[in-house]
Amino acid sequence: MAKRKLNKEDIFVATDSLLADVGYEGFHFKPLAEKLNVGRSTIYEYYSSKDDLLIAYMHHIMNQFMEDHEKIDQTTSVKRQMKELIYLFIKHDRILMAIDLTPHVEKNGSEQVQHVLQQLWSYHHLIFQRIKNLVAEGRKTGEIRTDLPVSLIEMMLFQSISLNKARSQEALEEWAAAIYELLFNGIKKNES
Amino acid sequence: MAKRKLNKEDIFVATDSLLADVGYEGFHFKPLAEKLNVGRSTIYEYYSSKDDLLIAYMHHIMNQFMEDHEKIDQTTSVKRQMKELIYLFIKHDRILMAIDLTPHVEKNGSEQVQHVLQQLWSYHHLIFQRIKNLVAEGRKTGEIRTDLPVSLIEMMLFQSISLNKARSQEALEEWAAAIYELLFNGIKKNES
Amino acid sequence: MAKRKLNKEDIFVATDSLLADVGYEGFHFKPLAEKLNVGRSTIYEYYSSKDDLLIAYMHHIMNQFMEDHEKIDQTTSVKRQMKELIYLFIKHDRILMAIDLTPHVEKNGSEQVQHVLQQLWSYHHLIFQRIKNLVAEGRKTGEIRTDLPVSLIEMMLFQSISLNKARSQEALEEWAAAIYELLFNGIKKNES
Amino acid sequence: MAKRKLNKEDIFVATDSLLADVGYEGFHFKPLAEKLNVGRSTIYEYYSSKDDLLIAYMHHIMNQFMEDHEKIDQTTSVKRQMKELIYLFIKHDRILMAIDLTPHVEKNGSEQVQHVLQQLWSYHHLIFQRIKNLVAEGRKTGEIRTDLPVSLIEMMLFQSISLNKARSQEALEEWAAAIYELLFNGIKKNES
DNA sequence: AATGAATGAGATTTCATTCAT
DNA sequence: AATGAATGAAATCTCATTCAT
């Protein structure tokens, strides 16, 4: 086996960390290479362009989420499903970042890229659709108020993904539960 | 016979519109100059650099918010104050955009810039502090639940700024009210 | 009028000279900029990419040729027309170089470029078709031998473009006449 | 248990084919290695650089030609010799490609390379000289017209090498004969 | 002998900024 | 005050070549 320093997994980790630090702009191969302790051009041995890398990264993140997402039992109550969904959002907090990358990459329409983007978009759509359906169902079953704009509820749920800054791994579930609590029952103290 | 074409106010308007359209990346002097119908170099007569312009813009946005913000009557109930604060967030939805600019500008530490940034940061801090105080007070007065993490409540309130996409001007108040409703009473239907 | 050093005509001249020196590869913006005594990036103010410049150059060359080409009286004898055509080839010896550029540029299919390429190709085609027609007609009128492969005659005529290396301007006509003589009557001494 | 996969002959064949396909630019070690089914770096075991390989290739092509060339009987008539020479050009159509490589390699003056280039140049020169001598002799013996520029006749003969695109192997001789016919007797139909 | 991996040099391109008028 | 023109720094990408196994 020859000189082996790098692998795609390493690159994902560094990409993730760099993106989290500086966002899409500011995401250049120079700092990425520095993080990985390799020459800038080495990365091109693994991904033939910046877009290529980002697409692969997005795919990776999305897939991880979709895998977990499919495990949610769709036969239980809306409340229960929403609780789980929120938990997933918190656990996979990178999807928001990944989704935010889409518009930047969409520009260059190189064949292959377009195809993967299509799939990513369908995932994105699926996630949002999932929320929409849950809210609609919750309204029917009387679990969710009908006097609030649906779009607001949907957006609020979706936004909850981004409420995860700097959480410790263990506390994830509790944090997700708290978000659920807040969204469902509000912050007002109910007199008992 | 100097053509009086341009003034700082015009530049702010164009900056705001361009930033809203394309975000920080994509914000270049070429399109900005096109929007203003002047030569690219003309803008340098008013701001000595891109950072300079952005700093001034951020300052402008912040000031507008702070002005309104000071009008909030701090002697009324926490609920009332929070309602008004949310309304202000919705009305001044540009502050989030302005705040997001900070990390991009921070890079180069040119003396003057650093000073203005400091002030902007203090504003940012002040806004967040305001939320913190309200939440703390609400907890004391029993208006706000104590079984939810304070930081979550604070973040959720702060995030509400970004829930303003594509609202019509008239509907602002209703939208703000809905957000308030959601946050305070939750999305769960209460059996009456 | 502001600092004016450069114009598109200058760039064409330098492009022509550089292409003649080093061909398509070896044609880089660095030496071109040096020839023009400007910074490398300055050229981008005039042409937004290397392809862009080359396309414009090809267009320029082709147009010059087509202009002259249309002046040929198509009602005279095949011999006369061919003589004139050969003269044009010699005079516009750059078209061969321009045509040779086509395959290099064709790769990147940016919208606008494709369109201009189409036109260039139609010119190229037109030129070759012109030769084909003349040869066919000459065979009918008995001016041209029928015992030689048509394609060979066509190729030989077309190749004559490239026989122009380092001719002095004044001698062009004589040189063209000599080529015509050679092609028509051969190099063999006819015993009179 | 070393896999005996590669030898210089294989590399020549692949080089020839790749050069014919894509020309000098486009001639990279990556596609070459793919054609050979070896790793890119393996080629360096045989040639220490791209230039090295190309020089060797040119040498190879030239030698093949020179070998055949020496077989031409220099005591027969000019016409006969010229006919044979044209045939050789057609048969060894690769020399033109090889000669075209020269300017690309000349750039870097690594000692060894320069020496081989010198030799190649002498071959090139020798070929052209051969034509020159034949033409001069033909003029003396009255086989060739003296009213045409010598240089034109020489160039025309030399150019005939490139008239070989896509000929089938069997037809080579006939094609060469046709070229000879055209050059010697012209394309004009002689009234019998 | 063969090769996977890494890399540095150089080419293309973008854009904020300066300069001369 | 306004601007057309020029430019340098930095980013993306390619490829010949080297290195360690």
mmCIF file of C-alpha atoms in Angstrom, chain C residues 24-25 79 104 142-145 148-149 151-152 155-156 159 162-163 167 175 178-179 181-189, chain D residues 24-25 79 104 142-145 148-149 151-152 155-156 159 162-163 167 175 178-179 181-189:
data_model
loop_
_atom_site.group_PDB
_atom_site.id
_atom_site.type_symbol
_atom_site.label_atom_id
_atom_site.label_comp_id
_atom_site.label_asym_id
_atom_site.label_seq_id
_atom_site.Cartn_x
_atom_site.Cartn_y
_atom_site.Cartn_z
ATOM 1 C CA TYR C 24 -2.888 27.741 -30.073
ATOM 2 C CA GLU C 25 -1.086 26.144 -27.229
ATOM 3 C CA LYS C 79 -9.762 28.986 -64.549
ATOM 4 C CA HIS C 104 -9.862 23.994 -29.636
ATOM 5 C CA GLY C 142 -13.505 20.255 -69.866
ATOM 6 C CA GLU C 143 -11.126 22.647 -68.188
ATOM 7 C CA ILE C 144 -10.099 20.138 -65.547
ATOM 8 C CA ARG C 145 -8.898 16.572 -65.910
ATOM 9 C CA LEU C 148 -7.611 12.545 -60.942
ATOM 10 C CA PRO C 149 -9.545 12.039 -57.699
ATOM 11 C CA SER C 151 -10.955 15.060 -53.421
ATOM 12 C CA LEU C 152 -7.252 15.285 -54.169
ATOM 13 C CA MET C 155 -7.424 19.290 -50.982
ATOM 14 C CA MET C 156 -4.524 20.497 -53.055
ATOM 15 C CA GLN C 159 -3.709 23.462 -49.019
ATOM 16 C CA SER C 162 -0.557 27.449 -46.398
ATOM 17 C CA LEU C 163 2.115 28.056 -49.025
ATOM 18 C CA ARG C 167 6.173 36.263 -48.638
ATOM 19 C CA TRP C 175 3.202 34.110 -56.008
ATOM 20 C CA ALA C 178 2.809 30.809 -59.796
ATOM 21 C CA ILE C 179 0.704 28.533 -57.621
ATOM 22 C CA GLU C 181 0.401 27.847 -62.926
ATOM 23 C CA LEU C 182 1.827 24.930 -61.008
ATOM 24 C CA LEU C 183 -1.530 23.470 -60.151
ATOM 25 C CA PHE C 184 -2.958 23.916 -63.602
ATOM 26 C CA ASN C 185 -0.086 23.030 -65.827
ATOM 27 C CA GLY C 186 2.118 20.983 -63.548
ATOM 28 C CA ILE C 187 5.826 21.250 -62.927
ATOM 29 C CA LYS C 188 6.814 19.202 -65.928
ATOM 30 C CA LYS C 189 8.516 21.043 -68.707
ATOM 31 C CA TYR D 24 0.223 17.703 -29.073
ATOM 32 C CA GLU D 25 -2.082 19.445 -26.705
ATOM 33 C CA LYS D 79 10.715 11.899 -62.282
ATOM 34 C CA HIS D 104 6.995 22.331 -28.550
ATOM 35 C CA GLY D 142 14.899 19.722 -68.597
ATOM 36 C CA GLU D 143 12.385 17.568 -66.793
ATOM 37 C CA ILE D 144 11.115 20.456 -64.663
ATOM 38 C CA ARG D 145 9.943 23.902 -65.697
ATOM 39 C CA LEU D 148 8.236 28.591 -61.554
ATOM 40 C CA PRO D 149 9.862 29.623 -58.275
ATOM 41 C CA SER D 151 10.887 27.311 -53.465
ATOM 42 C CA LEU D 152 7.259 26.941 -54.499
ATOM 43 C CA MET D 155 7.132 23.464 -50.709
ATOM 44 C CA MET D 156 4.422 21.934 -52.812
ATOM 45 C CA GLN D 159 3.249 19.630 -48.434
ATOM 46 C CA SER D 162 -0.205 16.066 -45.488
ATOM 47 C CA LEU D 163 -2.597 15.000 -48.241
ATOM 48 C CA ARG D 167 -6.472 6.729 -46.952
ATOM 49 C CA TRP D 175 -2.953 7.936 -54.183
ATOM 50 C CA ALA D 178 -2.274 10.628 -58.394
ATOM 51 C CA ILE D 179 -0.385 13.249 -56.436
ATOM 52 C CA GLU D 181 0.383 13.097 -61.729
ATOM 53 C CA LEU D 182 -1.213 16.256 -60.446
ATOM 54 C CA LEU D 183 2.043 17.886 -59.534
ATOM 55 C CA PHE D 184 3.785 16.915 -62.738
ATOM 56 C CA ASN D 185 1.124 17.397 -65.335
ATOM 57 C CA GLY D 186 -1.273 19.767 -63.610
ATOM 58 C CA ILE D 187 -5.011 19.594 -63.273
ATOM 59 C CA LYS D 188 -5.693 21.149 -66.646
ATOM 60 C CA LYS D 189 -7.187 18.870 -69.222
#
